[in-house]
Coordinates of N, CA, C and O in Angstrom, one line a residue:
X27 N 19.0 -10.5 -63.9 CA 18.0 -10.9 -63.1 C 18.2 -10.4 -61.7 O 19.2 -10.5 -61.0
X28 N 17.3 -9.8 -61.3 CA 17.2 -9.2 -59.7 C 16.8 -10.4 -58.7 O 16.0 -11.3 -58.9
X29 N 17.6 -10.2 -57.5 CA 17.2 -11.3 -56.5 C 16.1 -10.4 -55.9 O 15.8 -9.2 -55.9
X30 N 15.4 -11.7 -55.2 CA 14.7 -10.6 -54.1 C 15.4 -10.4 -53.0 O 16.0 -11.3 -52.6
X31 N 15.4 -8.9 -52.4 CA 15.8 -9.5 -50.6 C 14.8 -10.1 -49.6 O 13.7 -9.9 -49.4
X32 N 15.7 -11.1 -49.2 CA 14.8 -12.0 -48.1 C 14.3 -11.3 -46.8 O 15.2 -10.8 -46.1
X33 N 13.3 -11.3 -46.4 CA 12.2 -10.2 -45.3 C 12.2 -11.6 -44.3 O 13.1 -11.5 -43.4
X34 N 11.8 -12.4 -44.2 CA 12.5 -13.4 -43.0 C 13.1 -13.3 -41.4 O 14.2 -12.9 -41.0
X35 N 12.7 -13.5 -41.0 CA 12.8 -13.6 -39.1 C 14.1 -14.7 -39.5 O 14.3 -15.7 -40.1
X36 N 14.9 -13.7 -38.5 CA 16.3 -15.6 -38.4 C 15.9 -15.5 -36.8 O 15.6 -14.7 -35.9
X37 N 16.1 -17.5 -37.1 CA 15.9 -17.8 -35.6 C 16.5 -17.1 -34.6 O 15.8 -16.7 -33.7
X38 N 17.4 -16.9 -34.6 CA 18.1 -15.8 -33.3 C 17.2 -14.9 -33.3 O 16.7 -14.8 -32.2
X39 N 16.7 -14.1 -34.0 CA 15.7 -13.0 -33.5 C 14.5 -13.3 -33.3 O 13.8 -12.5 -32.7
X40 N 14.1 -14.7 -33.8 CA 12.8 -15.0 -33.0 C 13.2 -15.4 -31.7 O 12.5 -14.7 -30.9
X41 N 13.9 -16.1 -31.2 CA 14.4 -16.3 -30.2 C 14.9 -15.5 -28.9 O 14.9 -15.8 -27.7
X42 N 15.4 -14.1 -29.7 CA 15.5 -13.1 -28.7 C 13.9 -12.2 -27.8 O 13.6 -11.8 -26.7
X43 N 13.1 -12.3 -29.2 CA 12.1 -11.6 -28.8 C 11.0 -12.8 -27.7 O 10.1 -12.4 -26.9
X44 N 11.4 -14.2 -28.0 CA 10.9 -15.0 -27.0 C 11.2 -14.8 -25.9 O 10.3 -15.0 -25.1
X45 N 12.8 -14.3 -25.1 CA 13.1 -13.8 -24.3 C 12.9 -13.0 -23.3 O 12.7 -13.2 -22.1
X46 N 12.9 -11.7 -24.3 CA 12.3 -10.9 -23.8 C 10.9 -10.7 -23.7 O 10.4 -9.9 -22.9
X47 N 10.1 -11.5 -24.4 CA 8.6 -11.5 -23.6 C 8.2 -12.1 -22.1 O 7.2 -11.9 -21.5
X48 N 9.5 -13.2 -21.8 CA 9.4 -14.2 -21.1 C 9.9 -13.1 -19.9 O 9.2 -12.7 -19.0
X49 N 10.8 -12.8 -20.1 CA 11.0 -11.5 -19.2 C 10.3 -10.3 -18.5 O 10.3 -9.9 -17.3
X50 N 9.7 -10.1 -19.5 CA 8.2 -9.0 -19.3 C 7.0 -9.8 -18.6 O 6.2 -9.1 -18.0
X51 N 6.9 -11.2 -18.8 CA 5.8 -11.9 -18.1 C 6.3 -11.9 -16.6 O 5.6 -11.6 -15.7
X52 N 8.0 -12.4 -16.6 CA 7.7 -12.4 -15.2 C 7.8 -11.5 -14.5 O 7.3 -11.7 -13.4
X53 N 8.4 -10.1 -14.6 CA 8.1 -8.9 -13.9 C 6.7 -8.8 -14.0 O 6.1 -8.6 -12.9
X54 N 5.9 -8.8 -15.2 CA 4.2 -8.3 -14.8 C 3.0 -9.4 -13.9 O 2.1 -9.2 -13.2
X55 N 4.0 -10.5 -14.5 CA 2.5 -11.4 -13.8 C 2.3 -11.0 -11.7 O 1.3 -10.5 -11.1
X56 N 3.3 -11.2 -11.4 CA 3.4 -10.9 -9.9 C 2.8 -9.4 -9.7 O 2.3 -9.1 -8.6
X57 N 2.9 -8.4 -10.8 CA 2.4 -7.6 -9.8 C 1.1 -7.5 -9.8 O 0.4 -6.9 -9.0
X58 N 0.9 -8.2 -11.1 CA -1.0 -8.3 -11.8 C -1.9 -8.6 -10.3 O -3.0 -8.2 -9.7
X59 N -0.8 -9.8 -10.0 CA -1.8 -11.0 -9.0 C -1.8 -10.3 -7.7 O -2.8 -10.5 -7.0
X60 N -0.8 -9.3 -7.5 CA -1.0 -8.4 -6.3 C -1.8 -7.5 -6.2 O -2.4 -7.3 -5.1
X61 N -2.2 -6.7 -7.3 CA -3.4 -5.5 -7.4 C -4.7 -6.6 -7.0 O -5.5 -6.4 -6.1
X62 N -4.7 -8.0 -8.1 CA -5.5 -8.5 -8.1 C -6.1 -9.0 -5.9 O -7.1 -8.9 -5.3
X63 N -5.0 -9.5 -5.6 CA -5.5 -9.7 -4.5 C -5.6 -8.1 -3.5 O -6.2 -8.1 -2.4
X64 N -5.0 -7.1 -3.8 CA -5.3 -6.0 -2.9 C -7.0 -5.7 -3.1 O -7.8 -5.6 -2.1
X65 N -7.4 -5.7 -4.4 CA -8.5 -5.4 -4.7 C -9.6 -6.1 -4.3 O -10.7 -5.6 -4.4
X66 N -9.5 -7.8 -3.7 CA -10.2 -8.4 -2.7 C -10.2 -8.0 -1.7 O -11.3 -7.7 -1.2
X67 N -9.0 -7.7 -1.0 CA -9.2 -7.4 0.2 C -9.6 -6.1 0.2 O -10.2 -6.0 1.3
X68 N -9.7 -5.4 -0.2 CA -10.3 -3.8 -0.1 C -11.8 -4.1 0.0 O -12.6 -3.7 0.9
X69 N -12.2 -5.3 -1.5 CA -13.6 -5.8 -1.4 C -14.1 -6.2 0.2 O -15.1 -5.6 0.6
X70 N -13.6 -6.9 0.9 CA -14.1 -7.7 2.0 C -13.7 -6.8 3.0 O -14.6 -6.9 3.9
X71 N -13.1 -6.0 3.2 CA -12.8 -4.9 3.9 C -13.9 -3.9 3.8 O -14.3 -3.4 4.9
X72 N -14.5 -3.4 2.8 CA -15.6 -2.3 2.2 C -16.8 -3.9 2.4 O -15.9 -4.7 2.1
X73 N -17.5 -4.4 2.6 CA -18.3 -5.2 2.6 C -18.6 -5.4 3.8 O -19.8 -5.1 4.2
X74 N -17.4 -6.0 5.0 CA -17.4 -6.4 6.3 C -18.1 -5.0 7.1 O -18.9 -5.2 8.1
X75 N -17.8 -3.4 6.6 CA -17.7 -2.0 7.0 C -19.0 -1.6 6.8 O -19.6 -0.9 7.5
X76 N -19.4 -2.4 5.4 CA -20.9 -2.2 5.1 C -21.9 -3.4 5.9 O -23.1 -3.2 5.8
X77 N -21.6 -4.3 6.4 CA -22.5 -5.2 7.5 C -22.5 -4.4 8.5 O -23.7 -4.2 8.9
X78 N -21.4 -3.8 9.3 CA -21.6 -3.2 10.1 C -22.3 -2.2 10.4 O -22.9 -1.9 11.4
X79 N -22.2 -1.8 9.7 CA -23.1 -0.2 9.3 C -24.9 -0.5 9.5 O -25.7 0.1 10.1
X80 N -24.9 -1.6 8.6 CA -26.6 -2.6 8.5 C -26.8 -2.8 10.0 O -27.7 -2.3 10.6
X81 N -26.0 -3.6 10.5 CA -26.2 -3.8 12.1 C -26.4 -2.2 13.4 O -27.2 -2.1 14.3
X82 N -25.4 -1.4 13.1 CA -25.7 -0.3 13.7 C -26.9 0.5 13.3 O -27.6 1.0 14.2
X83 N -27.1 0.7 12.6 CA -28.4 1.0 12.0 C -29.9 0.1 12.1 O -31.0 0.7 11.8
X84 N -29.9 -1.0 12.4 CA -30.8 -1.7 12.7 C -31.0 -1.7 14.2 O -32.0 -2.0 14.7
X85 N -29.7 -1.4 15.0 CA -29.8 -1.2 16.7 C -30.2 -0.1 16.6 O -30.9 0.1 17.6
X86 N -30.3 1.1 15.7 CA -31.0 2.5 16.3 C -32.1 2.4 15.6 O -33.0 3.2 16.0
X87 N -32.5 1.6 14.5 CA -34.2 1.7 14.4 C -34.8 0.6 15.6 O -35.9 0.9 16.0
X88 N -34.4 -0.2 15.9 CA -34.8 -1.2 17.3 C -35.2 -2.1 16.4 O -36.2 -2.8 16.5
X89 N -34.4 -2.1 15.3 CA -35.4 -3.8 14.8 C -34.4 -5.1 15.5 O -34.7 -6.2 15.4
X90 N -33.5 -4.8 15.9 CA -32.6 -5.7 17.2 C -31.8 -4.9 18.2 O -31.0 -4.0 18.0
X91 N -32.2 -5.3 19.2 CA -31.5 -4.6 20.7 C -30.4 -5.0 21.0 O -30.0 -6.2 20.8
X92 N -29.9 -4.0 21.5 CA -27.9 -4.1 22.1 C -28.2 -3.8 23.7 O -28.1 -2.6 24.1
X93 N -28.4 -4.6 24.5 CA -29.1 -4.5 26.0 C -27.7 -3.8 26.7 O -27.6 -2.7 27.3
X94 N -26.6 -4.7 26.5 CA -25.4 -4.4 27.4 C -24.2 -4.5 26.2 O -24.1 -5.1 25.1
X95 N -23.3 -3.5 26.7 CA -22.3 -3.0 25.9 C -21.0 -3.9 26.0 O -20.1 -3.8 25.1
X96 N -20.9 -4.6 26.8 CA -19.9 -5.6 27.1 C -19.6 -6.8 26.5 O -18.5 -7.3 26.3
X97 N -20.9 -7.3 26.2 CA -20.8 -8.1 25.1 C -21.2 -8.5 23.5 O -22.0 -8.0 22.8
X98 N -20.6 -9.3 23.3 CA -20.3 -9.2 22.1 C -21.7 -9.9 21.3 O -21.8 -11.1 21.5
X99 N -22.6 -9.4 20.6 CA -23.6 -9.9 20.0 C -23.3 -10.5 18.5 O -22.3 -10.2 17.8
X100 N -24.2 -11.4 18.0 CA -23.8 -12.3 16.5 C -25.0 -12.2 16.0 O -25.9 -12.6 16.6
X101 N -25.1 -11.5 14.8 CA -26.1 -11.2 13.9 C -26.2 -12.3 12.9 O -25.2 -12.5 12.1
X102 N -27.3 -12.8 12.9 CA -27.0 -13.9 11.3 C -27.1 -13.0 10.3 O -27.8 -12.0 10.6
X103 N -26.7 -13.1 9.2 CA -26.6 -12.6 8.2 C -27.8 -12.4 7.3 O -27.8 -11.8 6.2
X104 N -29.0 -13.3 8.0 CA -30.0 -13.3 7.1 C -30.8 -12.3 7.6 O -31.9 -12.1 7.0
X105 N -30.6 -11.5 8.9 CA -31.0 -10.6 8.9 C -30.5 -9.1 8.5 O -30.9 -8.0 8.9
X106 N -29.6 -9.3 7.8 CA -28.7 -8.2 7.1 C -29.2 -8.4 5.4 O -28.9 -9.4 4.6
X107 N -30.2 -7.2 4.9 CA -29.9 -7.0 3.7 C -28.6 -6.8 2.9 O -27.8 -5.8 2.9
X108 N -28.5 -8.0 2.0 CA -27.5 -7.9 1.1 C -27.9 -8.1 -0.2 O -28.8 -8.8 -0.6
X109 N -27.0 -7.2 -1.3 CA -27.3 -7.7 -2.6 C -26.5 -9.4 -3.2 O -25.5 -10.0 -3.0
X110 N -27.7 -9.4 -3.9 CA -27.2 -11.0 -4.2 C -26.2 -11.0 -5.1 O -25.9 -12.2 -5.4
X111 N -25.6 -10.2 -5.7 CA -24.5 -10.2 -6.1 C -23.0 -10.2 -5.3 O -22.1 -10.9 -5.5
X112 N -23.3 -9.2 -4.4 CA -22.3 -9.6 -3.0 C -22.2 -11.0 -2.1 O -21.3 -11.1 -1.3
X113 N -22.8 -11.6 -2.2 CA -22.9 -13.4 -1.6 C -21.8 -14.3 -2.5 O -21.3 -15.2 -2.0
X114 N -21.5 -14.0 -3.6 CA -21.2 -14.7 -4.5 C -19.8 -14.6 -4.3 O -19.0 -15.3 -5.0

């Protein structure tokens, strides 16, 4: 009579490969969460660049005046076209 050979995980090698996944999480998660937050700020960065741009462009069609250069003017934002996807 033939045995079968047993194909079977022994706990020690599930146990190693739990390791090393636990390993690999923590080298990857941190750098995940960093692209993740560079890529906001690039967002709000490219967004803030693009209000300004709507505002300087709105001072040279004269749909709002910049009388004096010295100070500092506040546009509400509801006169800045934005996509409503960008608000969110």
């Amino acid at each position: 009579m033939k045995r079968k050979k047993n194909r079977a995980f022994t706990l020690i090698e599930l146990l190693a490969v739990i390791v090393i996944l636990g390993v690999v999480m923590l080298i990857a998660v941190p750098s995940v969460t960093g692209y993740i937050d560079d890529s906001r700020k690039s967002t709000y960065v490219r967004s803030a660049k693009e209000f300004v741009d709507a505002v300087r462009l709105m001072i040279t069609n004269r749909d709002i005046s910049a009388k004096r250069t010295d100070t500092t003017y506040y546009v509400p934002i509801d006169y800045i076209k934005t996509d409503k996807a960008a608000d969110s």
